[in-house]
mmCIF file of C-alpha atoms in Angstrom:
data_model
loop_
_atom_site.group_PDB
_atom_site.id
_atom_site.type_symbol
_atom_site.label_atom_id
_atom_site.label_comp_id
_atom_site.label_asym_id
_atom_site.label_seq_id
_atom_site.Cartn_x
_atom_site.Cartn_y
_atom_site.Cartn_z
ATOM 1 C CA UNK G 16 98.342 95.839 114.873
ATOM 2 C CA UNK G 17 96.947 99.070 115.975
ATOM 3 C CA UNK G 18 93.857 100.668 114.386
ATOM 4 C CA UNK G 19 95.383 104.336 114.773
ATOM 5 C CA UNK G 20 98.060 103.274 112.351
ATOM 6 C CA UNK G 21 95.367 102.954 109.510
ATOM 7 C CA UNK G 22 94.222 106.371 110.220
ATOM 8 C CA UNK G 23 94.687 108.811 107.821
ATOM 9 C CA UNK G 24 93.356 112.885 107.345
ATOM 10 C CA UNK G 25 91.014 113.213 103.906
ATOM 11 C CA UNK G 26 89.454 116.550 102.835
ATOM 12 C CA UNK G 27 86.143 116.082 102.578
ATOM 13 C CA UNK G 28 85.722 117.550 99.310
ATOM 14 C CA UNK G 29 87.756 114.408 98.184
ATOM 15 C CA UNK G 30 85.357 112.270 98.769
ATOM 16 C CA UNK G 31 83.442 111.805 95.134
ATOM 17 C CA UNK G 32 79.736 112.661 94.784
ATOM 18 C CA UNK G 33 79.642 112.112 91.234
ATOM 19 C CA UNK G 34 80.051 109.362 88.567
ATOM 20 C CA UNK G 35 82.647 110.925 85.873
ATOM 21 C CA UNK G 36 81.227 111.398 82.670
ATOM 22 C CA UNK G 37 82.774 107.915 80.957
ATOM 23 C CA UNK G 38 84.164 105.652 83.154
ATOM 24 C CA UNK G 39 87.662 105.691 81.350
ATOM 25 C CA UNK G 40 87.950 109.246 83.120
ATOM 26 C CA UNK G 41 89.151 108.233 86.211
ATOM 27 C CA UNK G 42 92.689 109.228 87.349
ATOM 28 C CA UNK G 43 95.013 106.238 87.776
ATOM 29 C CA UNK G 44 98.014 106.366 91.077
ATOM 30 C CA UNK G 45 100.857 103.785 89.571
ATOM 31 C CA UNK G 46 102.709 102.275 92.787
ATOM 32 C CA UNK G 47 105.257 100.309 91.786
ATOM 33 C CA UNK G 48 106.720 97.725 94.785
ATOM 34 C CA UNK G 49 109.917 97.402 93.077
ATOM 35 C CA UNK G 50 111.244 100.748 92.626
ATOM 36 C CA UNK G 51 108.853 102.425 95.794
ATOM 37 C CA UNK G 52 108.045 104.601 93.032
ATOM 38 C CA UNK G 53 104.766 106.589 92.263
ATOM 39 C CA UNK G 54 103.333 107.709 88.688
ATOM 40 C CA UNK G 55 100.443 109.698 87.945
ATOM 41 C CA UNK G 56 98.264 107.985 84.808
ATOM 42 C CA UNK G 57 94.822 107.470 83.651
ATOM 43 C CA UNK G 58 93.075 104.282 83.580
ATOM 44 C CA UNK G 59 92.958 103.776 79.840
ATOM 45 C CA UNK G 60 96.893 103.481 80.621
ATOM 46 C CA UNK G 61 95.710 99.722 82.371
ATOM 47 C CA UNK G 62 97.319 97.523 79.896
ATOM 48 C CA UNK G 63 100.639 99.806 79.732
ATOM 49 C CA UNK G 64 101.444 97.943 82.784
ATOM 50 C CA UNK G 65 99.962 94.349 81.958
ATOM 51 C CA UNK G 66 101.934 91.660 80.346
ATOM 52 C CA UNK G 67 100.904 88.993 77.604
ATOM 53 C CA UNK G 68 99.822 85.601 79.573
ATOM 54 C CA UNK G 69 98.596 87.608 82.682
ATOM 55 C CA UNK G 70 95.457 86.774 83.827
ATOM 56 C CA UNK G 71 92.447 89.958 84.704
ATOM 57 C CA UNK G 72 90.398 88.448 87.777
ATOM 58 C CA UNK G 73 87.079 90.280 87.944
ATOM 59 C CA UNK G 74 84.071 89.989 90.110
ATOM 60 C CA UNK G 75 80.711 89.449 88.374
ATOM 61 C CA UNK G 76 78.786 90.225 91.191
ATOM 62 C CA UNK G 77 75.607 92.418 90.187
ATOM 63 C CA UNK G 78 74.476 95.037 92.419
ATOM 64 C CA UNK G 79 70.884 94.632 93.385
ATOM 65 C CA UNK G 80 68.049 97.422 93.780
ATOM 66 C CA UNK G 81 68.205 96.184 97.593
ATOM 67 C CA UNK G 82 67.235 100.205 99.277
ATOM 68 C CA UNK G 83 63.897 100.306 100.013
ATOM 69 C CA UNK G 84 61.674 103.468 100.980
ATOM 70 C CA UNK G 85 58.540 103.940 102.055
ATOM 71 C CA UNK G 86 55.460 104.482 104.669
ATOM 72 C CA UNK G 87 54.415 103.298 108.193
ATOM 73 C CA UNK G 88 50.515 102.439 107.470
ATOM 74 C CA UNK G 89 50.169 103.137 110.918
ATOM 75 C CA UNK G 90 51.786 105.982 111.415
ATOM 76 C CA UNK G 91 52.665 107.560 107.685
ATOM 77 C CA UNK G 92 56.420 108.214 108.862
ATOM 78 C CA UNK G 93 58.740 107.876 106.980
ATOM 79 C CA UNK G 94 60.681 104.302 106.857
ATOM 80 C CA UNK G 95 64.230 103.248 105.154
ATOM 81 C CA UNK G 96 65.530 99.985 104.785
ATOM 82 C CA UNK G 97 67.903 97.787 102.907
ATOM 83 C CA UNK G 98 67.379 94.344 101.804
ATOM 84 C CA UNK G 99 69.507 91.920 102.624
ATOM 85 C CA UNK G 100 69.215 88.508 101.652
ATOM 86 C CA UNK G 101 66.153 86.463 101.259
ATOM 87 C CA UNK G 102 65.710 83.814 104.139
ATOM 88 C CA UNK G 103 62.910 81.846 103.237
ATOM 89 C CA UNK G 104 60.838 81.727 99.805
ATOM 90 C CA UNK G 105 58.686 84.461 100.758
ATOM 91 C CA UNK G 106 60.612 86.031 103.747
ATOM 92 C CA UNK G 107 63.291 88.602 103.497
ATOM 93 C CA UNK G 108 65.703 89.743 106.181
ATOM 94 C CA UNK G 109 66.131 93.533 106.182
ATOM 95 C CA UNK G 110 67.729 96.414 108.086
ATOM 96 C CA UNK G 111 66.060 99.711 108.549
ATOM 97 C CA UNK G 112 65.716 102.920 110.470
ATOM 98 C CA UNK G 113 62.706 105.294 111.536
ATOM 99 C CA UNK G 114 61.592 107.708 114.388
ATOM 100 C CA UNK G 115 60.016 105.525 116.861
ATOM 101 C CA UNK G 116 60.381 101.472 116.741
ATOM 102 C CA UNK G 117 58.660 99.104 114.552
ATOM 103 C CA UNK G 118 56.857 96.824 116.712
ATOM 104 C CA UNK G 119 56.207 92.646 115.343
ATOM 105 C CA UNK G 120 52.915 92.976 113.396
ATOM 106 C CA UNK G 121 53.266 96.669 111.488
ATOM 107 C CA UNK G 122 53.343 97.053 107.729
ATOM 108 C CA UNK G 123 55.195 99.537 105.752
ATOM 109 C CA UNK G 124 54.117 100.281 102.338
ATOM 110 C CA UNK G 125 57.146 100.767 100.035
ATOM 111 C CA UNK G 126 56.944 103.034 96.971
ATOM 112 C CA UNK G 127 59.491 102.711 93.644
ATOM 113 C CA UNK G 128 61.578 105.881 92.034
ATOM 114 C CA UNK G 129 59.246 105.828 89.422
ATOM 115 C CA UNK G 130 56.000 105.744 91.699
ATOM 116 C CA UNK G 131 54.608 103.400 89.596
ATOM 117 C CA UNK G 132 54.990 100.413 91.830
ATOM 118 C CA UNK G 133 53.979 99.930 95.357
ATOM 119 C CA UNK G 134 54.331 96.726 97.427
ATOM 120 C CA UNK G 135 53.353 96.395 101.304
ATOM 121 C CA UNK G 136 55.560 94.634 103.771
ATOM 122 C CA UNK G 137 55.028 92.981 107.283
ATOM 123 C CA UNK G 138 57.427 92.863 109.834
ATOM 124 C CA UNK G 139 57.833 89.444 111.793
ATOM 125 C CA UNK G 140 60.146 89.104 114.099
ATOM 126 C CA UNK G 141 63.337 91.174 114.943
ATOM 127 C CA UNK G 142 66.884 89.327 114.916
ATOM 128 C CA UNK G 143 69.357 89.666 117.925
ATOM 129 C CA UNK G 144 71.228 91.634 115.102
ATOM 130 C CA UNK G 145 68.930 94.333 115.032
ATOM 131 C CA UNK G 146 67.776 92.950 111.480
ATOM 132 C CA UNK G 147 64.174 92.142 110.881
ATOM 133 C CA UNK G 148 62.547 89.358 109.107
ATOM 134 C CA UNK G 149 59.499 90.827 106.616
ATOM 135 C CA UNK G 150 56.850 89.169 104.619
ATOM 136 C CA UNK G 151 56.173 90.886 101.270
ATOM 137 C CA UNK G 152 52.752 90.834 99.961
ATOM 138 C CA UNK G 153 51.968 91.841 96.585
ATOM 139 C CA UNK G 154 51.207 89.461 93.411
ATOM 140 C CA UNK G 155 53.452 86.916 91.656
ATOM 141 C CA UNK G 156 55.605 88.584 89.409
ATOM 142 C CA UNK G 157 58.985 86.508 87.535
ATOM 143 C CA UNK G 158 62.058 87.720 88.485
ATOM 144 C CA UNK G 159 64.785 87.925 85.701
ATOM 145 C CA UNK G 160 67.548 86.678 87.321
ATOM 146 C CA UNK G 161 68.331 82.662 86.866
ATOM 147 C CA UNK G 162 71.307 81.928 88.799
ATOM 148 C CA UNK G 163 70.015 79.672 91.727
ATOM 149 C CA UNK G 164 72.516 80.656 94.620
ATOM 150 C CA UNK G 165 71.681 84.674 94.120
ATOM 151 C CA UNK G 166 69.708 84.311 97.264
ATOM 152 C CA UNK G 167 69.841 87.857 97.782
ATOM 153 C CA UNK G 168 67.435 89.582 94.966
ATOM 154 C CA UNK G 169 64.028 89.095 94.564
ATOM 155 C CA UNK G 170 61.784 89.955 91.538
ATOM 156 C CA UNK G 171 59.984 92.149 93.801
ATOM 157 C CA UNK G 172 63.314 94.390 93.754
ATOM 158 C CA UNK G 173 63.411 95.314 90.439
ATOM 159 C CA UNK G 174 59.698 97.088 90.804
ATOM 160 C CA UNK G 175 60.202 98.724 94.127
ATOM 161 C CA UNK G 176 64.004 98.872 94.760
ATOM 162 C CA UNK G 177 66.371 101.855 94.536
ATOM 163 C CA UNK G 178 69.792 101.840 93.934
ATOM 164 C CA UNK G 179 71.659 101.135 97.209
ATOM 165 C CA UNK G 180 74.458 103.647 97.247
ATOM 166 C CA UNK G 181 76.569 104.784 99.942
ATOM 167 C CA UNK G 182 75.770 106.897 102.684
ATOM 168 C CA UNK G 183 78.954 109.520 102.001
ATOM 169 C CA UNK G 184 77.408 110.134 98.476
ATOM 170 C CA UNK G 185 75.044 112.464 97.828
ATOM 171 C CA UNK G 186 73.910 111.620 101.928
ATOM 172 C CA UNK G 187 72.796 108.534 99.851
ATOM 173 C CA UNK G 188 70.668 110.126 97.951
ATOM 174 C CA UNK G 189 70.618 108.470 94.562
ATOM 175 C CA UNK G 190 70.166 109.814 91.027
ATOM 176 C CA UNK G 191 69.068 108.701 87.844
ATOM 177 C CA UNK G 192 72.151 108.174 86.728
ATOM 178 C CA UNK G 193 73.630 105.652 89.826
ATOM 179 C CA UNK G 194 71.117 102.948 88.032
ATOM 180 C CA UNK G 195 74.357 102.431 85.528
ATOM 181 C CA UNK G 196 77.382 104.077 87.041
ATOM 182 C CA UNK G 197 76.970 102.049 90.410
ATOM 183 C CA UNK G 198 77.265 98.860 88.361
ATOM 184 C CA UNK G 199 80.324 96.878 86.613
ATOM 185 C CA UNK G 200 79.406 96.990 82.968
ATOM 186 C CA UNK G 201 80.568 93.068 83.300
ATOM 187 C CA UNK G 202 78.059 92.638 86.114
ATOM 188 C CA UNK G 203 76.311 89.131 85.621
ATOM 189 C CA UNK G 204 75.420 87.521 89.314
ATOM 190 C CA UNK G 205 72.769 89.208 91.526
ATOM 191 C CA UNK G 206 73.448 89.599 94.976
ATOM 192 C CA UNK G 207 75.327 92.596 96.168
ATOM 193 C CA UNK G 208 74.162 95.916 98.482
ATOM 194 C CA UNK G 209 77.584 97.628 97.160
ATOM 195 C CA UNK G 210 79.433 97.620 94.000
ATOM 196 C CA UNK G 211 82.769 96.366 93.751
ATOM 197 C CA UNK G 212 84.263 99.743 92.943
ATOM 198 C CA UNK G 213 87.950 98.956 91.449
ATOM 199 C CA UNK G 214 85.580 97.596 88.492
ATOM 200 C CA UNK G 215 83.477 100.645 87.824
ATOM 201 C CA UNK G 216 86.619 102.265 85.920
ATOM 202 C CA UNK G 217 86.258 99.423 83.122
ATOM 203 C CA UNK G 218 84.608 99.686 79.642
ATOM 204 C CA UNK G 219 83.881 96.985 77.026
ATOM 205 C CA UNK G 220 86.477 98.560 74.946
ATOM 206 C CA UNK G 221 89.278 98.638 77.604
ATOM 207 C CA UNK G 222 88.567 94.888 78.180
ATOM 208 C CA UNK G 223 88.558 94.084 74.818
ATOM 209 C CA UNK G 224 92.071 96.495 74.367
ATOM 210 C CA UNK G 225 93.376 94.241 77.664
ATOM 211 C CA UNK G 226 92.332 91.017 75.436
ATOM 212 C CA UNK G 227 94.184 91.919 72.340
ATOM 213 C CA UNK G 228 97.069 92.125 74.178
ATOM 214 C CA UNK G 229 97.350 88.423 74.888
ATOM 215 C CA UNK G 230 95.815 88.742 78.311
ATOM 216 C CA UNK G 231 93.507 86.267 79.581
ATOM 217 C CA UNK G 232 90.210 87.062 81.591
ATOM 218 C CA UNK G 233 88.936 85.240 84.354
ATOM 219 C CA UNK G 234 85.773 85.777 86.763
ATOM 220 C CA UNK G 235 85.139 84.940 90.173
ATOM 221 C CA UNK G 236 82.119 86.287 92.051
ATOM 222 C CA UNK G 237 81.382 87.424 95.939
ATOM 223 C CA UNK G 238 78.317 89.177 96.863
ATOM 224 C CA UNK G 239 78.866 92.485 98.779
ATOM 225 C CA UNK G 240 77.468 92.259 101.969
ATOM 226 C CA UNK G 241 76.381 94.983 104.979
ATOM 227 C CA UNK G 242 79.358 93.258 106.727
ATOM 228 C CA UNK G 243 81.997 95.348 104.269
ATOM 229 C CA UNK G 244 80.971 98.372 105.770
ATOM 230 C CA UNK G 245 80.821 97.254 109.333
ATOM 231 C CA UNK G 246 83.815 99.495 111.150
ATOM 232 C CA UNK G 247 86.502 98.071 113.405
ATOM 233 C CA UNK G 248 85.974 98.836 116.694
ATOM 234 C CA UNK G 249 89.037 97.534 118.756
ATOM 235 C CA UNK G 250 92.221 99.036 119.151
ATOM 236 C CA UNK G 251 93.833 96.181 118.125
ATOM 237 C CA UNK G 252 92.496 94.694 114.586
ATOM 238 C CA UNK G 253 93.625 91.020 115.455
ATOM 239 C CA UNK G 254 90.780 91.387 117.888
ATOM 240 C CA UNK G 255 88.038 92.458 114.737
ATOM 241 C CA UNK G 256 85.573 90.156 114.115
ATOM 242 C CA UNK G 257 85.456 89.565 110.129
ATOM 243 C CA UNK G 258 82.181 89.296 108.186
ATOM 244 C CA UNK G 259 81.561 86.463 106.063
ATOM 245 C CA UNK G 260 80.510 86.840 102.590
ATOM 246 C CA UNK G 261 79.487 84.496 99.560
ATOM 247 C CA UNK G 262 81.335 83.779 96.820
ATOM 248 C CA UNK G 263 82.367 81.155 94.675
ATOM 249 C CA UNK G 264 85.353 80.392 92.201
ATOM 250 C CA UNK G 265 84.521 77.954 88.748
ATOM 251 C CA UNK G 266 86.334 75.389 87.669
ATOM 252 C CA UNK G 267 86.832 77.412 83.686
ATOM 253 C CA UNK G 268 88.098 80.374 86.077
ATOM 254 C CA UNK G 269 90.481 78.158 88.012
ATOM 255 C CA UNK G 270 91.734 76.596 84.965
ATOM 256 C CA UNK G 271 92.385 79.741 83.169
ATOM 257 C CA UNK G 272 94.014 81.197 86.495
ATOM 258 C CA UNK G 273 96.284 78.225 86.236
ATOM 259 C CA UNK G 274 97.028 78.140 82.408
ATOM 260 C CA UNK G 275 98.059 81.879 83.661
ATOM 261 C CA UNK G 276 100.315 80.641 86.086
ATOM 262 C CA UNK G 277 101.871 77.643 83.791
ATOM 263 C CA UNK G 278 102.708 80.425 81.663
ATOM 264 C CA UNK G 279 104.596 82.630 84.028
ATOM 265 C CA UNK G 280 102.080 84.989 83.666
ATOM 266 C CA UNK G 281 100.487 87.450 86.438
ATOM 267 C CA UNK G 282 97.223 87.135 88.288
ATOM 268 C CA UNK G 283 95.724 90.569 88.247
ATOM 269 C CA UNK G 284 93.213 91.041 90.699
ATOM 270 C CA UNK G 285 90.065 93.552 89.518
ATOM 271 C CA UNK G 286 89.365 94.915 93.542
ATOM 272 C CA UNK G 287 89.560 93.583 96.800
ATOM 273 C CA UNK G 288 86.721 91.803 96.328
ATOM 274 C CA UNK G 289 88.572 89.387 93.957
ATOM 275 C CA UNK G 290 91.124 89.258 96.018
ATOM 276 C CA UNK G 291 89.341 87.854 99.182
ATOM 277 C CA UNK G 292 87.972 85.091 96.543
ATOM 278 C CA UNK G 293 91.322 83.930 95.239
ATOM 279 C CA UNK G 294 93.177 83.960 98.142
ATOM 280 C CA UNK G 295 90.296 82.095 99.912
ATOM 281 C CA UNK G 296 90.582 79.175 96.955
ATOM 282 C CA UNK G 297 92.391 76.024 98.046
ATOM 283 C CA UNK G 298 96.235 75.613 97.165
ATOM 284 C CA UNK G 299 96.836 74.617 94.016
ATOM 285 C CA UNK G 300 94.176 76.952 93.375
ATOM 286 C CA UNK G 301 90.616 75.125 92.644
ATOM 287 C CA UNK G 302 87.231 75.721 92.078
ATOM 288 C CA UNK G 303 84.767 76.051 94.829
ATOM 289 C CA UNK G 304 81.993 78.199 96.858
ATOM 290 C CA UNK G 305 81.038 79.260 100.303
ATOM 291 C CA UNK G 306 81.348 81.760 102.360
ATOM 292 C CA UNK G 307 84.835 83.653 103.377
ATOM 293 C CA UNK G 308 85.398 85.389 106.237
ATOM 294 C CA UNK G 309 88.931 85.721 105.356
ATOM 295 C CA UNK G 310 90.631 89.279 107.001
ATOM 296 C CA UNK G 311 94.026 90.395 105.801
ATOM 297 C CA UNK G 312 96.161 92.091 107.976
ATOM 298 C CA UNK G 313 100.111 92.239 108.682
ATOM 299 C CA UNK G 314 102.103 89.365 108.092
ATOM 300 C CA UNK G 315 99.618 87.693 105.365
ATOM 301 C CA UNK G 316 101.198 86.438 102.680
ATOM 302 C CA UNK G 317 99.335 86.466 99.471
ATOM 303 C CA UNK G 318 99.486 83.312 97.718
ATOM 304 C CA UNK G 319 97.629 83.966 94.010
ATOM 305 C CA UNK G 320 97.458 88.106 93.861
ATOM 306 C CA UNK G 321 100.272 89.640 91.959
ATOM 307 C CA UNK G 322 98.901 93.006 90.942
ATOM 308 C CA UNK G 323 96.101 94.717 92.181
ATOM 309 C CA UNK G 324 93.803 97.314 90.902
ATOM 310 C CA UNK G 325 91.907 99.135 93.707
ATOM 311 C CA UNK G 326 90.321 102.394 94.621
ATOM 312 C CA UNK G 327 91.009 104.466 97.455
ATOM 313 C CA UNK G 328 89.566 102.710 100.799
ATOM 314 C CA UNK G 329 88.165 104.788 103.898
ATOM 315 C CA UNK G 330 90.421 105.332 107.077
ATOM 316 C CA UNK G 331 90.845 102.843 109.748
ATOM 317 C CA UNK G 332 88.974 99.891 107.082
ATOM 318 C CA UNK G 333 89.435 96.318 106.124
ATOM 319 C CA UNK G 334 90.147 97.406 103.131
ATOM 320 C CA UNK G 335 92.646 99.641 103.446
ATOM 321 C CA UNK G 336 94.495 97.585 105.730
ATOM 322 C CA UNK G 337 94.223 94.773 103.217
ATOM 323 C CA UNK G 338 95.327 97.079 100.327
ATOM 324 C CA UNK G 339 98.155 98.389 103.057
ATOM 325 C CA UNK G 340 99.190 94.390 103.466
ATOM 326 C CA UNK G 341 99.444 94.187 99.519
ATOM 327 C CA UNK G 342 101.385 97.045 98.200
ATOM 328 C CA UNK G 343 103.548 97.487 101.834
ATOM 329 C CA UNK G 344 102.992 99.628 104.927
ATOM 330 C CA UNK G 345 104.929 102.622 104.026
ATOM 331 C CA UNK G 346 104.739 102.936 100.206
ATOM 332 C CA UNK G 347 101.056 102.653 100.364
ATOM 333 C CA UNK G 348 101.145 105.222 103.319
ATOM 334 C CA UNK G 349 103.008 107.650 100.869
ATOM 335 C CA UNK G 350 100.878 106.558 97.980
ATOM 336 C CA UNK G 351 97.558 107.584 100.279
ATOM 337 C CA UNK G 352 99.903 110.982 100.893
ATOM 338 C CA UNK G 353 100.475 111.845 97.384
ATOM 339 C CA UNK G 354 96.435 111.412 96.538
ATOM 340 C CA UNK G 355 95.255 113.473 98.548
ATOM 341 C CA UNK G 356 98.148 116.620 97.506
ATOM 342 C CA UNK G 357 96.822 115.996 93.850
ATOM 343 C CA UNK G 358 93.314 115.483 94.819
ATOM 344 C CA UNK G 359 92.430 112.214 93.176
ATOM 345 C CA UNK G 360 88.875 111.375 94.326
ATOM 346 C CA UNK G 361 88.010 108.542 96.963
ATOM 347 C CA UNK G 362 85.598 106.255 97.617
ATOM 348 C CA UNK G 363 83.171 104.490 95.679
ATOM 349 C CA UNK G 364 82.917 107.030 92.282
ATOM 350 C CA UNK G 365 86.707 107.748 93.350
ATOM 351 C CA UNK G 366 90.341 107.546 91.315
ATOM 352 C CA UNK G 367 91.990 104.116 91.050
ATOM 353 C CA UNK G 368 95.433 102.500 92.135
ATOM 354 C CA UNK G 369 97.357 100.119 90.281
ATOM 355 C CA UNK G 370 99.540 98.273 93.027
ATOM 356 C CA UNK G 371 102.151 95.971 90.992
#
């Protein structure tokens, strides 16, 4: 239960600052549980290893615009900020950094990547969190998205927003291209800061390969929160404080999950993401939604996840200790090992894992 055991040594030069040219590039580690054996593959290898009647799990989350950038009106310095949910109709609750501090009653006008769109904010009141609650102030505009528990996005967003990727790429930086590449090409429910990265590898034509093959498809969506990224800061993780994100689980999902299961097939779970959402679903697995503030750590025992499909998580993470949990402490510990002497490429725009 100590958080020095999840440490591990990465080059940075691992660490990938790029989107591959196609998705179906990326490198695939094979870590098989029942022989403790490693292969090197690609990802177009995926349905080498699935079986007719297994079941894909993906998460539809969508990725919104949510980083903002823009101007004190006060001052003209320079402000950043990321949007995090929306907390009242017209109120948004945000996290942001500048030199000095914002005081209640300051406006900062925000600027798009296009710098065709401009839209002023007002701060209101600053949470014991260190978040802030803004008021937007611009005219009416209709936001695309329909799905009535998105509560995160705004249509405000898609004018002024930039894509909200990490900090390790690029110093998060973003380019043209992360508009696409930091997005699930399956991506359907707005409401996420990060992408859910095991997904990025997939391509309609992979999917539809996986399909022909007798496997089943099944979605489940939780909205990336600023809570994944939050690090652990005692020694020893029982003590962590997990965040809680949305999701939700349908009923057609569930029933295809358990057709799956009827069958003898697998349930294959598309990140950790997915996996959070279907081992948070009641036993015999059921449709529902809420929030999950589920942590896995030594001795869980995973109840619907048979396979997972995962990138390479950051050291001393709820993720990795999750993916750690999964596959077994010290085959995934040799697995980690083994990526870094072939350089695969971590993170978010990294090389995958196939844990079965």
């Amino acid at each position: 239960m100590s958080l020095s055991h999840y440490d591990y040594e990465l080059p940075s030069e691992l660490i990938a600052q790029e989107p591959l040219a196609h998705r179906s590039d990326s490198r695939l580690l094979v870590v098989c549980r029942k022989t403790q054996s490693l292969q090197h593959r690609n990802i177009t290898d995926l349905p080498e290893f699935l079986q007719p009647n297994d079941c894909l799990v993906l998460n539809d989350t969508k990725v919104v615009p949510a980083r903002l950038i823009g101007k004190r009106t006060q001052t003209g310095g320079h402000w950043e900020g990321l949007f995090l949910q929306l907390a009242e109709p017209n109120l948004w609750q945000i996290i942001g950094k500048t030199r000095g501090k914002i005081q209640s009653g300051e406006t900062v006008r925000l600027h798009s990547p296009d710098g065709q769109h401009e839209l002023l904010i007002e701060f209101i009141a600053k949470n014991d969190d260190n978040t802030w609650l803004v008021r937007p102030h611009g005219p009416p505009v209709e936001s695309q998205e329909t799905h009535p528990v998105a509560r995160r996005s705004t249509a405000y967003l898609d004018q002024i927003g930039w894509t909200p990727i990490p900090p390790y790429i690029r110093e998060g930086k973003p380019s043209p291209r992360d508009k696409d590449r930091y997005q699930t090409v399956y991506a359907k429910q707005a409401g996420s800061v990060a992408a859910p990265t095991a997904g990025l590898h997939l391509t309609p034509e992979l999917l539809e390969t996986i399909k022909q093959k007798g496997i089943s498809i099944a979605t489940v969506t939780l909205h990336v929160g600023l809570g994944t990224f939050k690090p652990i800061t005692a020694e020893n993780i029982e003590e962590h404080a997990m965040h809680s994100e949305w999701c939700s689980l349908s009923a057609e999902s569930a029933r295809v999950i358990q057709q799956c299961r009827g069958n003898g097939g697998r349930i294959v779970a598309v990140g950790t993401t997915s996996v959070r959402v279907l081992e948070s679903a009641p036993e015999p697995i059921a449709a529902f939604e809420g929030a999950t503030s589920l942590f896995i750590r030594p001795p869980y025992c995973f109840r619907n996840v048979d396979v997972l499909l995962t990138n390479f998580h950051f050291p001393k993470s709820t993720l990795l200790i999750l993916v750690r949990t999964f596959g077994g402490d010290a085959l995934m510990q040799s697995a980690y090992q083994e990526a870094v002497r072939e350089h695969y490429r971590f993170f978010s725009y990294g090389d995958a894992m196939l844990v079965r």
